[in-house]
Coordinates of C-alpha atoms in Angstrom, one line a residue:
Chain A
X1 CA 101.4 127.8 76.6
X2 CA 102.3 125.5 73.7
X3 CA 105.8 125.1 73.4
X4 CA 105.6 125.8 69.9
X5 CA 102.6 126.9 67.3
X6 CA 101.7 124.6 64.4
X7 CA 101.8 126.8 61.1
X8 CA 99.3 127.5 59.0
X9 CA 99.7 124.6 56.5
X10 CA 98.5 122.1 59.0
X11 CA 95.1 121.6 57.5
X12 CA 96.9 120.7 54.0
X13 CA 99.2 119.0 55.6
X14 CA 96.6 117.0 57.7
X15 CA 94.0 116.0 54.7
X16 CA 97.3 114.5 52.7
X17 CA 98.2 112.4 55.5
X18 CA 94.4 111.3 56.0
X19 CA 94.6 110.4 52.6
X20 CA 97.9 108.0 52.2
X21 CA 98.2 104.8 53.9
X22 CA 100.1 105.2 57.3
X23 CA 100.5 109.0 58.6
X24 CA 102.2 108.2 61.4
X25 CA 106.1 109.0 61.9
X26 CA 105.3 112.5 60.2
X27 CA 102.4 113.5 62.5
X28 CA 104.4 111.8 65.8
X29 CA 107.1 114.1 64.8
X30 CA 105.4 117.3 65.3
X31 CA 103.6 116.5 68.9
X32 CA 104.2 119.4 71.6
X33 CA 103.2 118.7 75.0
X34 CA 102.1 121.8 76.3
X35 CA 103.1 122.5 80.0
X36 CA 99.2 121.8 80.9
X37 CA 99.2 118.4 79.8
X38 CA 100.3 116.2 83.3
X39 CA 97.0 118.0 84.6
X40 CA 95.0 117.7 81.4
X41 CA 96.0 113.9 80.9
X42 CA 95.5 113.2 84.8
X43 CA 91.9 114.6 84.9
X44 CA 91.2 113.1 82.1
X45 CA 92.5 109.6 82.9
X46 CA 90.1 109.5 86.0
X47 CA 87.1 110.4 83.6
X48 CA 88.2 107.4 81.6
X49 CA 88.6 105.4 85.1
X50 CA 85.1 106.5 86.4
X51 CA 83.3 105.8 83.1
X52 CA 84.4 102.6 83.5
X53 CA 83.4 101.9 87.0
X54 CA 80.3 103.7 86.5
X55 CA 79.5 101.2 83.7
X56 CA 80.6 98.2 85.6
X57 CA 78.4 98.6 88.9
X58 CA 75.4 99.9 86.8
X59 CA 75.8 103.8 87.9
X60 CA 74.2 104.9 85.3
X61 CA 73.4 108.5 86.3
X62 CA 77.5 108.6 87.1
X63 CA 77.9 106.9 83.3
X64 CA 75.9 109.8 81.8
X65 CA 77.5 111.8 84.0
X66 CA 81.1 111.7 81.9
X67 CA 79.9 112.7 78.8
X68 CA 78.7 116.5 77.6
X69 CA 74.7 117.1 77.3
X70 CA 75.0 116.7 73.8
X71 CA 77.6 113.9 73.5
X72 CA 77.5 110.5 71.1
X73 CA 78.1 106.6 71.9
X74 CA 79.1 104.7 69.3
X75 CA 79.2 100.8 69.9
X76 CA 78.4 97.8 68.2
X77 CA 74.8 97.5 67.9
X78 CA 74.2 101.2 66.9
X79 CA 74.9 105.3 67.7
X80 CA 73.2 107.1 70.2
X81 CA 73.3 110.9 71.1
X82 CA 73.0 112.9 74.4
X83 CA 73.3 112.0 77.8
X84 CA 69.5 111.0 78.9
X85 CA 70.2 108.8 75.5
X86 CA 73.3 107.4 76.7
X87 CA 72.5 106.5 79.9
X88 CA 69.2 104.6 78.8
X89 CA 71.6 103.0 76.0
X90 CA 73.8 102.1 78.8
X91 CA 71.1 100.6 81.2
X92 CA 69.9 98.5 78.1
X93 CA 73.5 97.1 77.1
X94 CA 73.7 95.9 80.8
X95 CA 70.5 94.0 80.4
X96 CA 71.5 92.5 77.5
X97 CA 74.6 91.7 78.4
X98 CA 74.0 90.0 81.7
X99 CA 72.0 87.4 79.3
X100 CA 75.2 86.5 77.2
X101 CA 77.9 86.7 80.4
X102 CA 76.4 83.7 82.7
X103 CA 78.2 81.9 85.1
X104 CA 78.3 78.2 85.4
X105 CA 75.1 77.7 87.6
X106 CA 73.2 80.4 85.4
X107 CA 73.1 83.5 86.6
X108 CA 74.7 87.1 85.8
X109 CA 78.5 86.6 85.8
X110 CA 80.7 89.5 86.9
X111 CA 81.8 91.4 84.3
X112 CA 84.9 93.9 84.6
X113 CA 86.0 96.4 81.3
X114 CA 89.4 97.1 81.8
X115 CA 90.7 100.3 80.6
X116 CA 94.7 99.4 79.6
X117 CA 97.2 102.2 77.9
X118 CA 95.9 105.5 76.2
X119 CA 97.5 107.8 73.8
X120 CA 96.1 111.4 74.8
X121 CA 96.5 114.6 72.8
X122 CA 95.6 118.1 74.4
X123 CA 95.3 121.3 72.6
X124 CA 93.7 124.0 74.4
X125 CA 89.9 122.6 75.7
X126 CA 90.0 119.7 72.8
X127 CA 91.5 116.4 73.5
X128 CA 91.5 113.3 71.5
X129 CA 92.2 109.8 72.8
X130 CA 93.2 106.1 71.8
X131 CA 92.9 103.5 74.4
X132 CA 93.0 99.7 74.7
X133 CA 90.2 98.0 76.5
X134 CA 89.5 94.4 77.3
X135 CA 86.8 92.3 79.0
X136 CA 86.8 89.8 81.9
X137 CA 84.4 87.9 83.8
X138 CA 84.1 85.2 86.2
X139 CA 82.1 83.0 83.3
X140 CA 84.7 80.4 83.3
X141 CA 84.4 76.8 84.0
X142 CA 83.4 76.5 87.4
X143 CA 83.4 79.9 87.8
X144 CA 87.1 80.5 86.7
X145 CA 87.8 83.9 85.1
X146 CA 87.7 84.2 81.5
X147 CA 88.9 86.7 79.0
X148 CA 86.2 88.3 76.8
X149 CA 86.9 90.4 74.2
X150 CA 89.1 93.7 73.3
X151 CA 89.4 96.4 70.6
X152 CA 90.0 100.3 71.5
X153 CA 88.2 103.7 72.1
X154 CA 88.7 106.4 69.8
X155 CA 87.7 109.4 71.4
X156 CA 86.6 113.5 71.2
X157 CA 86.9 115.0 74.7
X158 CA 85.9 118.8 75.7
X159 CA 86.6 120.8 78.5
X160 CA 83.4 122.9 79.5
X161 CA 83.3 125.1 83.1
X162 CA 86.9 123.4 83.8
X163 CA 85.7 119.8 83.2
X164 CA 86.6 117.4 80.6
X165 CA 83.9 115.3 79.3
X166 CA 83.4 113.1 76.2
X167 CA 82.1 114.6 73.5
X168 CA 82.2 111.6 71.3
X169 CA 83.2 107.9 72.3
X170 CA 83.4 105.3 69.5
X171 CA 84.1 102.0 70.7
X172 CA 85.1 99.8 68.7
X173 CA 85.8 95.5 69.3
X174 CA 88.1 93.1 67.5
X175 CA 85.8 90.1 67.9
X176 CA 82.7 91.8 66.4
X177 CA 82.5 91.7 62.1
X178 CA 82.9 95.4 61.0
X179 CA 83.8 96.7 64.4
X180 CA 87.7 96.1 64.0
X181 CA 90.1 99.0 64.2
X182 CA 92.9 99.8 62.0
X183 CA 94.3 99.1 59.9
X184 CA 96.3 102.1 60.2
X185 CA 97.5 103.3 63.3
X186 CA 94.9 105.0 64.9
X187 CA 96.9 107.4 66.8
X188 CA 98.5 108.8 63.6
X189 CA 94.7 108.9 63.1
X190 CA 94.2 110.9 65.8
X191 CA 96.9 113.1 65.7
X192 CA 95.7 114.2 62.0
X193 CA 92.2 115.3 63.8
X194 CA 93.9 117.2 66.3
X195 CA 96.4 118.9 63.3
X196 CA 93.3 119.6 60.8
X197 CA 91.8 121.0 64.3
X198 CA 94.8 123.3 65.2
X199 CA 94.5 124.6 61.3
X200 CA 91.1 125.7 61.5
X201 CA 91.5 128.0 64.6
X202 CA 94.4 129.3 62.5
X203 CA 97.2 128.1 64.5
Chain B
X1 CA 94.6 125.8 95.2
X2 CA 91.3 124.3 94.7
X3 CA 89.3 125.8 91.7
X4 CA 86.2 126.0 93.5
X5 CA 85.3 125.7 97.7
X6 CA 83.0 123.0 98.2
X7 CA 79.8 124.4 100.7
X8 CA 79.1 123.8 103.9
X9 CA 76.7 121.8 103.0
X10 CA 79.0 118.8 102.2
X11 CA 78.9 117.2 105.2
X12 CA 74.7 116.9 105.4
X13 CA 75.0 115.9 101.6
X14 CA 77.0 112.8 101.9
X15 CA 75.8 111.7 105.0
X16 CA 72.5 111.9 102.7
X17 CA 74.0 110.0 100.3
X18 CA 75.5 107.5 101.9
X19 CA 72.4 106.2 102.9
X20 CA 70.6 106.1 99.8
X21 CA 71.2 103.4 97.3
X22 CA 73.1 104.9 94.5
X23 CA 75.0 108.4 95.0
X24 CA 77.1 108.4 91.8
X25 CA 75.8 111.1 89.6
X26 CA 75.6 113.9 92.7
X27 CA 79.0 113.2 93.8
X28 CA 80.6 112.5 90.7
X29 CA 79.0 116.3 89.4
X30 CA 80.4 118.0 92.2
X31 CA 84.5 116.8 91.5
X32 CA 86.6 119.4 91.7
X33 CA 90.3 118.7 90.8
X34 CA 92.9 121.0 92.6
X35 CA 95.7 122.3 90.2
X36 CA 98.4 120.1 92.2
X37 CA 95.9 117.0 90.9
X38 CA 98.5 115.7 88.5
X39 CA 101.3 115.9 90.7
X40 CA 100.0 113.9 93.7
X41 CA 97.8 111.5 90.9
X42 CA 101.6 110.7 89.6
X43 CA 103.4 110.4 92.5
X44 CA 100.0 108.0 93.7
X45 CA 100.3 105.9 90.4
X46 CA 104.3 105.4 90.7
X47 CA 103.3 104.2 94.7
X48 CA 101.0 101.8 93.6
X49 CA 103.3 100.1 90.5
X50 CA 106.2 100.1 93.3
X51 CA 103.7 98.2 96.3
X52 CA 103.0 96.0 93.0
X53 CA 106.6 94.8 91.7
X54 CA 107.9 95.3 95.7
X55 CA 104.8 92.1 96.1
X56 CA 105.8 90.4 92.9
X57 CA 109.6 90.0 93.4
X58 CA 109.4 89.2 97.5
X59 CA 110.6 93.1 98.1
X60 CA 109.3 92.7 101.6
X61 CA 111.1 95.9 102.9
X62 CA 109.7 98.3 99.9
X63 CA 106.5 96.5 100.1
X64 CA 105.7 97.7 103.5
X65 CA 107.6 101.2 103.2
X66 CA 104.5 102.1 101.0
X67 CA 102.7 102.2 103.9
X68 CA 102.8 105.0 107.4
X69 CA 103.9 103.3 110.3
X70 CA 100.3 102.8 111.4
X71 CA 99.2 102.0 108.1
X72 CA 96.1 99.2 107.5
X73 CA 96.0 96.6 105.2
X74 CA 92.9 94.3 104.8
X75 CA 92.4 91.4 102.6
X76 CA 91.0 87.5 102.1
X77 CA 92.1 86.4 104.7
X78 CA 92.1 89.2 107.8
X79 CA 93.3 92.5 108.4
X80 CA 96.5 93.6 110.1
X81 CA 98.0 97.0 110.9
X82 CA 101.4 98.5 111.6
X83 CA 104.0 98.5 108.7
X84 CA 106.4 96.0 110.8
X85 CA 102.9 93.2 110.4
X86 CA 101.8 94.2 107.5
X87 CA 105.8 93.6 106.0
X88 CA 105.5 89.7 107.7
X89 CA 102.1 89.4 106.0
X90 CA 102.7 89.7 103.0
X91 CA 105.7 87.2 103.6
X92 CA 103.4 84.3 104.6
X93 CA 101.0 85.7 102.3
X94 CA 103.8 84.7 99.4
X95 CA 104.7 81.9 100.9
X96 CA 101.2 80.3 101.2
X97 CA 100.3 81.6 97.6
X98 CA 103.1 79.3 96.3
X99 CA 101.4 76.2 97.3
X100 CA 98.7 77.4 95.2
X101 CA 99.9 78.6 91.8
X102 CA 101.9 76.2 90.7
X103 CA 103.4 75.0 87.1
X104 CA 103.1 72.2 85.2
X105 CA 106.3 70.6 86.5
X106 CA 104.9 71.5 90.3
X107 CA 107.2 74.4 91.0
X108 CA 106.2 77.4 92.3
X109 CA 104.8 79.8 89.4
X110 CA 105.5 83.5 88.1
X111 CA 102.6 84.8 89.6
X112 CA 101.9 88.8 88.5
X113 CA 99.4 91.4 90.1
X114 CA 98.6 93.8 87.1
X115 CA 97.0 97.1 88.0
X116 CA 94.3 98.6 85.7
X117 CA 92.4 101.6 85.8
X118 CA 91.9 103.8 88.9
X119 CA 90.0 106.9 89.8
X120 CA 91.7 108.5 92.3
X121 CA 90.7 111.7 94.1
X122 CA 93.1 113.9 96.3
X123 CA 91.7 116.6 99.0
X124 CA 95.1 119.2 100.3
X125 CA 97.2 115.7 102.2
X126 CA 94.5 113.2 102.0
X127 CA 93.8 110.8 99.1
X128 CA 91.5 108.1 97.9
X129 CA 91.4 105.4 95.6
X130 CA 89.5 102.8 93.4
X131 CA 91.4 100.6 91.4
X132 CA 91.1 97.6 89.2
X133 CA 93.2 94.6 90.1
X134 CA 93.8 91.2 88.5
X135 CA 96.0 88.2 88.7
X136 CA 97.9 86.4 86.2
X137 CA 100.9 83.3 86.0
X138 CA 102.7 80.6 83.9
X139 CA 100.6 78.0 85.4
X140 CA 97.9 77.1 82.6
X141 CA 98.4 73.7 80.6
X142 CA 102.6 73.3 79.2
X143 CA 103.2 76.7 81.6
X144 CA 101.0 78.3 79.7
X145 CA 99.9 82.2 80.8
X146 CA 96.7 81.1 83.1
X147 CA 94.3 84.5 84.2
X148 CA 94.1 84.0 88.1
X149 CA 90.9 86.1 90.2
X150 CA 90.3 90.4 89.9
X151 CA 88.9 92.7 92.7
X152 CA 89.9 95.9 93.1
X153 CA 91.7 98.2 96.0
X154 CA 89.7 100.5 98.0
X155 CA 92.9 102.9 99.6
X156 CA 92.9 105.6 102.0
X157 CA 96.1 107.5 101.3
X158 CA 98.1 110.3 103.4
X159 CA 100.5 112.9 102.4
X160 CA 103.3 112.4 105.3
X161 CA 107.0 114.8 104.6
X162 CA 105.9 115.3 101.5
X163 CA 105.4 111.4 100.6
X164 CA 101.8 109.8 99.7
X165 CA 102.0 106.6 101.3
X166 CA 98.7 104.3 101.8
X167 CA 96.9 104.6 105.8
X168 CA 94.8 101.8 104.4
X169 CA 94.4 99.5 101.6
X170 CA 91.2 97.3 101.4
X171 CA 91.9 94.3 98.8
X172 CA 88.4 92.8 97.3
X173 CA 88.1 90.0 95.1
X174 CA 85.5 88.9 93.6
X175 CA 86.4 85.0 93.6
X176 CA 86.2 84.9 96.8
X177 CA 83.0 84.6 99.0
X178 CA 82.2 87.8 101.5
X179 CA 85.1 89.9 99.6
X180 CA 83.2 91.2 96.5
X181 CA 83.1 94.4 95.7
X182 CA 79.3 97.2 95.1
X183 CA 76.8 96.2 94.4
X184 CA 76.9 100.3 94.9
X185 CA 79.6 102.2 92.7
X186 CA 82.8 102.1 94.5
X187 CA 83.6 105.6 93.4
X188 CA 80.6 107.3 94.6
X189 CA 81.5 105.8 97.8
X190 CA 84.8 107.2 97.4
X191 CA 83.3 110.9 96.9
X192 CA 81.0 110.4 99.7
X193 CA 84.0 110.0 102.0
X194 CA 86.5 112.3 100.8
X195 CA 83.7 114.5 101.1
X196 CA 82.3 114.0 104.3
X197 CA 86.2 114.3 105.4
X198 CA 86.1 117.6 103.9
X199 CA 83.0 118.7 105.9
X200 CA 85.1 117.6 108.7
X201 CA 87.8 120.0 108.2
X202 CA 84.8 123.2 107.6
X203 CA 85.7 123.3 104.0
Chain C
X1 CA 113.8 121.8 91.2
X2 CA 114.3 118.5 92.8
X3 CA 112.4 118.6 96.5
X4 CA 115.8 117.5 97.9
X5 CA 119.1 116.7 96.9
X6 CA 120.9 113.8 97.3
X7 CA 124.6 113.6 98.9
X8 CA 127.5 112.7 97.6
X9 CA 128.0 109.8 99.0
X10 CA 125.4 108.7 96.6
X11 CA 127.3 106.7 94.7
X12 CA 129.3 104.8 96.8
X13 CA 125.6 103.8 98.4
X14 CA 124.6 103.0 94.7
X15 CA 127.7 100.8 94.1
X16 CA 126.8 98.9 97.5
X17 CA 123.0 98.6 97.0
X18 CA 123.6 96.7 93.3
X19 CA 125.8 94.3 94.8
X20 CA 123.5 93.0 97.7
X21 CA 120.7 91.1 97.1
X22 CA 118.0 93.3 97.6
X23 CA 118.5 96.4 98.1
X24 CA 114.7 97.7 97.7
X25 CA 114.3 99.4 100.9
X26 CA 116.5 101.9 101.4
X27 CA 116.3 103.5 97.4
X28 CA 112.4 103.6 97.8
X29 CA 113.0 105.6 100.8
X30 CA 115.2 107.7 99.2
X31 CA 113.3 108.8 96.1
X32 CA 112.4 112.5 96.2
X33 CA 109.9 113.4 93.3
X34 CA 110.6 117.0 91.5
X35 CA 107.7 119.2 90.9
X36 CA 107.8 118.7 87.6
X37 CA 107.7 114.9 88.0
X38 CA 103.7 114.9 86.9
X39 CA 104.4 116.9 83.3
X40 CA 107.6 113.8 82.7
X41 CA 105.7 111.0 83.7
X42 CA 102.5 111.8 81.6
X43 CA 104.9 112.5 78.6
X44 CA 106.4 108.9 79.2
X45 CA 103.1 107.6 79.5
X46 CA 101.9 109.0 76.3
X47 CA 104.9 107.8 74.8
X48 CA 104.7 104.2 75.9
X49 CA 101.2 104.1 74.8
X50 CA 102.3 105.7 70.9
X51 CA 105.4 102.4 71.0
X52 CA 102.1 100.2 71.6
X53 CA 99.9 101.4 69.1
X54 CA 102.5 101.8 66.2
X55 CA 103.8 98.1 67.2
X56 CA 100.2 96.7 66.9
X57 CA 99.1 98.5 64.0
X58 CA 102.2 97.9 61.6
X59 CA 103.6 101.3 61.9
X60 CA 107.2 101.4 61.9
X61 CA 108.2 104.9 61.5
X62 CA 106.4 106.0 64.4
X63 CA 107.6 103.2 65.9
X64 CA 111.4 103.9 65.3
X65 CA 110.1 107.8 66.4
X66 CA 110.2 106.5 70.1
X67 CA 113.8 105.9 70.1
X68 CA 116.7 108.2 70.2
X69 CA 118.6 108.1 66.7
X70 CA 121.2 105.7 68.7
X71 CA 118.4 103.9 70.7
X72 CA 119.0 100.4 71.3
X73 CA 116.1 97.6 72.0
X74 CA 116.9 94.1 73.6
X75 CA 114.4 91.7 73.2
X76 CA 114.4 87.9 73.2
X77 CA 116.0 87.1 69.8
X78 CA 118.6 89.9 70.1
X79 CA 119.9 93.7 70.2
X80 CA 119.8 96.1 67.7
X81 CA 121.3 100.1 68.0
X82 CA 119.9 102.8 65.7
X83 CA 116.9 103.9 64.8
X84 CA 116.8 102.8 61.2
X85 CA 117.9 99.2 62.4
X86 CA 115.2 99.0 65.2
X87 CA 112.5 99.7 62.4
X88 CA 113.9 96.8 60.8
X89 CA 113.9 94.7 63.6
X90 CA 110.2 95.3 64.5
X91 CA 109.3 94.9 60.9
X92 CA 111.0 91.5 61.2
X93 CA 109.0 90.9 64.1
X94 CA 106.1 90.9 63.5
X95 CA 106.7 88.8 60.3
X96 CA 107.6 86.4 62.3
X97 CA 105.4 87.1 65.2
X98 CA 102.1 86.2 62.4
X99 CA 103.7 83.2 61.9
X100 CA 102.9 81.9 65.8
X101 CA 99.6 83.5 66.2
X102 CA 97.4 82.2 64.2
X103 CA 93.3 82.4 64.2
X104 CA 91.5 79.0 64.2
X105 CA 91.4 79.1 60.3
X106 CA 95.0 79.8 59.9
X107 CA 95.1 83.5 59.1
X108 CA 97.3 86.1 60.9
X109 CA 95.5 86.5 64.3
X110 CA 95.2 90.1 65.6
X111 CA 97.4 90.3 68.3
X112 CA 97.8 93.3 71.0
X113 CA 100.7 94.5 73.2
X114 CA 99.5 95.6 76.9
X115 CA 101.0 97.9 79.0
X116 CA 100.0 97.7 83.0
X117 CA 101.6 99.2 85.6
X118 CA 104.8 101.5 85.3
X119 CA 107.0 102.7 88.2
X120 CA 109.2 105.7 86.7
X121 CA 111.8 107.7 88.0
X122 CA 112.7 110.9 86.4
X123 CA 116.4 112.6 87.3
X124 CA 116.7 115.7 85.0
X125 CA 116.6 114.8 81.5
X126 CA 117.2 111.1 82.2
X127 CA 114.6 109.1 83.2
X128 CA 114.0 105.2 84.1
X129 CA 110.8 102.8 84.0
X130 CA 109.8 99.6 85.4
X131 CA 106.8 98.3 83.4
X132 CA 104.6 94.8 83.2
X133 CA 103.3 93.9 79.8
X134 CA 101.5 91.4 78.3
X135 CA 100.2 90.1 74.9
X136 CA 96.5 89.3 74.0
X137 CA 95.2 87.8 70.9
X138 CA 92.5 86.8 68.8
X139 CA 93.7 83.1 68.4
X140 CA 92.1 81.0 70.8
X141 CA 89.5 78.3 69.9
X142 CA 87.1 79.5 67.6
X143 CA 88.6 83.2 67.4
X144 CA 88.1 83.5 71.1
X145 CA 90.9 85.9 73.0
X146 CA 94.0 83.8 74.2
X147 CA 96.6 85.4 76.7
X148 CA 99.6 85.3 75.4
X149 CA 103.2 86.4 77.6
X150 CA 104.0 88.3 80.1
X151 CA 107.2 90.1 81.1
X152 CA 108.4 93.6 81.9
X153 CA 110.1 96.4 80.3
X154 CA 113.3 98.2 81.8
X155 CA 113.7 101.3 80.0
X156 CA 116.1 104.3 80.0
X157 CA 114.9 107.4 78.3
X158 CA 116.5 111.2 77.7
X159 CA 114.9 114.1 76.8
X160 CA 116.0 115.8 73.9
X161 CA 114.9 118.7 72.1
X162 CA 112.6 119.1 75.2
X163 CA 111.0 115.4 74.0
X164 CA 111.1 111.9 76.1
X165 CA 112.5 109.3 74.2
X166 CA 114.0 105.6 74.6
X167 CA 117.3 105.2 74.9
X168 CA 117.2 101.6 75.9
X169 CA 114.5 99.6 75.8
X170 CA 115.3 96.1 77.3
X171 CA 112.4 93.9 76.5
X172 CA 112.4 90.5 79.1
X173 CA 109.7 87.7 79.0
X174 CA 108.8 85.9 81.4
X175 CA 107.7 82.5 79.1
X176 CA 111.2 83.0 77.4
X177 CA 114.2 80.7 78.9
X178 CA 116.7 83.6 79.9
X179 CA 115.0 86.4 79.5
X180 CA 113.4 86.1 82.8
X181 CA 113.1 89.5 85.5
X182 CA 113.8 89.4 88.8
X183 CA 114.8 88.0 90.8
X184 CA 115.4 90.5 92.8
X185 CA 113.2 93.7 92.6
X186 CA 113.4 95.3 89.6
X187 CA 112.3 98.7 91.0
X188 CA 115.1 99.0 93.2
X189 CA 117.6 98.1 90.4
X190 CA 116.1 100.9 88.7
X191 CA 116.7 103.1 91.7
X192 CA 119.9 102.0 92.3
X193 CA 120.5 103.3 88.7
X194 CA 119.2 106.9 88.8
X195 CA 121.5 107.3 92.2
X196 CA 124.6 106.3 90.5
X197 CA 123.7 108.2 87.8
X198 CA 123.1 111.5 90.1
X199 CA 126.3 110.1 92.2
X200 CA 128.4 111.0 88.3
X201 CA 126.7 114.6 88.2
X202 CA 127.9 115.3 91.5
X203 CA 124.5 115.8 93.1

């Protein structure tokens, strides 16, 4: 279904640009959007949409629910792995972060993640994502919103019986010491996975 | 076109879990995205930034032709029905927000409505959605970009000649007393009725 | 492919609708979504999201990769046509750009590009968006996140080589003295646009 096969010196290809500084125009280059994609991207946009939401009102079972049995979280206070891991992870994050989002008489603000643009890359059951997140609450003077933080998700997705799920979700935040992304593009990034990927299933 | 025929069990199921308190992870498991999901998710999306910039720049003719004739629309400050009321109340609705958001200089300010992430779920000519909202203007200190209020939409959508166009849009805000959003996660609510409207139709 | 097609009398009705003041309602009535609308408007999407990330992160080559080889860009301090001279420009940029945002101990803050909502119309190989952005950045008081702009993006793409590309992007701001939108709806410009357009191919 891909409108064209990468060759067989991908995974060369991909390790050199891993190595040097900025892979990106020669990796953008060579994307091929296979004719699956709109549905691919689409399904995968409302996992994105319902992780968030699921996170937001404290859902934690629907939280769990987007990544694969096996899956990983990585955040800023640690790593976890597998979903009954995850969702505890999550359920504790909440806690903790209802103690540093407060509103102006004291208690819990409401706290919003925002999921903004995403570059997504399909092949076959694999995808990979970069997306822009950002924070908001109502912890403002006198209960004004406020902006919180931002910094991206670099993501593994697979699709197992039909469904895409994470696989592996790194967050990463801007305002947090050695959380920061970059400095290269991460999308050239993440179109290097996806090529040393391709390579080893010999395509 | 669905990949897989939900039982007919549905309709017992979310009656079930409509009354307990959190339905997310049952729901969300049992999602099953038709291969036309892209397709009507686009078509939903490019409705949803048109209602937006038709709001934005006073477009009070494409503002209500997002809507069927009959269509609902329910916010702060009431409810009102029929695309010909709904059209007039989001006039006044402009023209009272203008005595609110206002720049330095006291003239009306460039007041945006950005749209975030949504999970959106489509069943044959019926959709629904959960989307992120927030506000934001020039009217901060020296017309500086000031963040406004968020909430999110809670739409009922309808496939009519071949158009998705909103039956009803519910606007929440969470800076606004009575109009907040959950506690419950607004998606598994959102399952619970497209699947209790797909018990409906024996499916 | 397209559901319907429109008459010939197209653009005459095109050539009317830019000279009134609004014409919003009857284009958004008009618009007729192909089948293979979902596929074009995810490949846009990705694309947007790829101009983001390789503005953000310093990458100019994939930058310049988003444009046709004659691409133009119109932003505040000017126009520039060509790839090679847009990945100049950008480079300039965001120079210049590190000189205004600063962090609270004068370094280069980090500053991000949003993209929000999009409305995008897709005619053949020729497409058209409508998009709000805004900027974000690290250099508030005490490193806390500051909003920065907002304005929207009105962009013409082609596909070529079976690959969505810019061939205008016209870059308006709405904290920038003439390079305001509006006031009339841009969305209905943009339709106004794709009808001439499809008036000149005799459709």
């Amino acid at each position: 279904m891909r409108k064209s096969i990468a060759g067989g010196m991908l995974p060369a290809i991909a390790a050199l640009l891993l190595v040097t500084g900025n892979p990106g125009s020669a990796s953008a280059k060579s994307i091929e959007y296979a004719d699956s994609y709109a549905q691919d991207r689409a399904e995968i946009e409302d996992l994105m949409a319902r992780y968030l939401f699921a996170m937001d009102y404290n859902d934690f079972e629907a939280y769990g629910a987007t990544f694969t049995e096996d899956g990983e979280l990585e955040f800023a206070s640690g790593a976890t792995k597998g979903r009954e891991n995850i969702k505890a992870t999550a359920r504790e994050f909440k806690e903790r972060i209802g103690e540093f989002y407060k509103t102006a008489d004291g208690s819990p603000a409401t706290l919003r993640h925002v999921l903004a643009h995403s570059a997504i890359r399909v092949e076959g059951d694999r995808a990979w994502g970069r997306s822009l997140w950002f924070e908001m609450a109502n912890d403002g003077p006198e209960g004004a919103l406020k902006m919180g933080t931002f910094g991206i998700y670099e993501d593994e997705l697979v699709r197992l019986d039909g469904r895409w799920l994470f696989s592996k979700r790194r967050i990463l935040n801007e305002f947090i010491p050695n959380r920061h992304s970059g400095p290269g593009n991460p999308v050239a990034d993440m179109d290097a996975l996806a090529e040393a990927w391709l390579g080893e299933q010999g395509q």
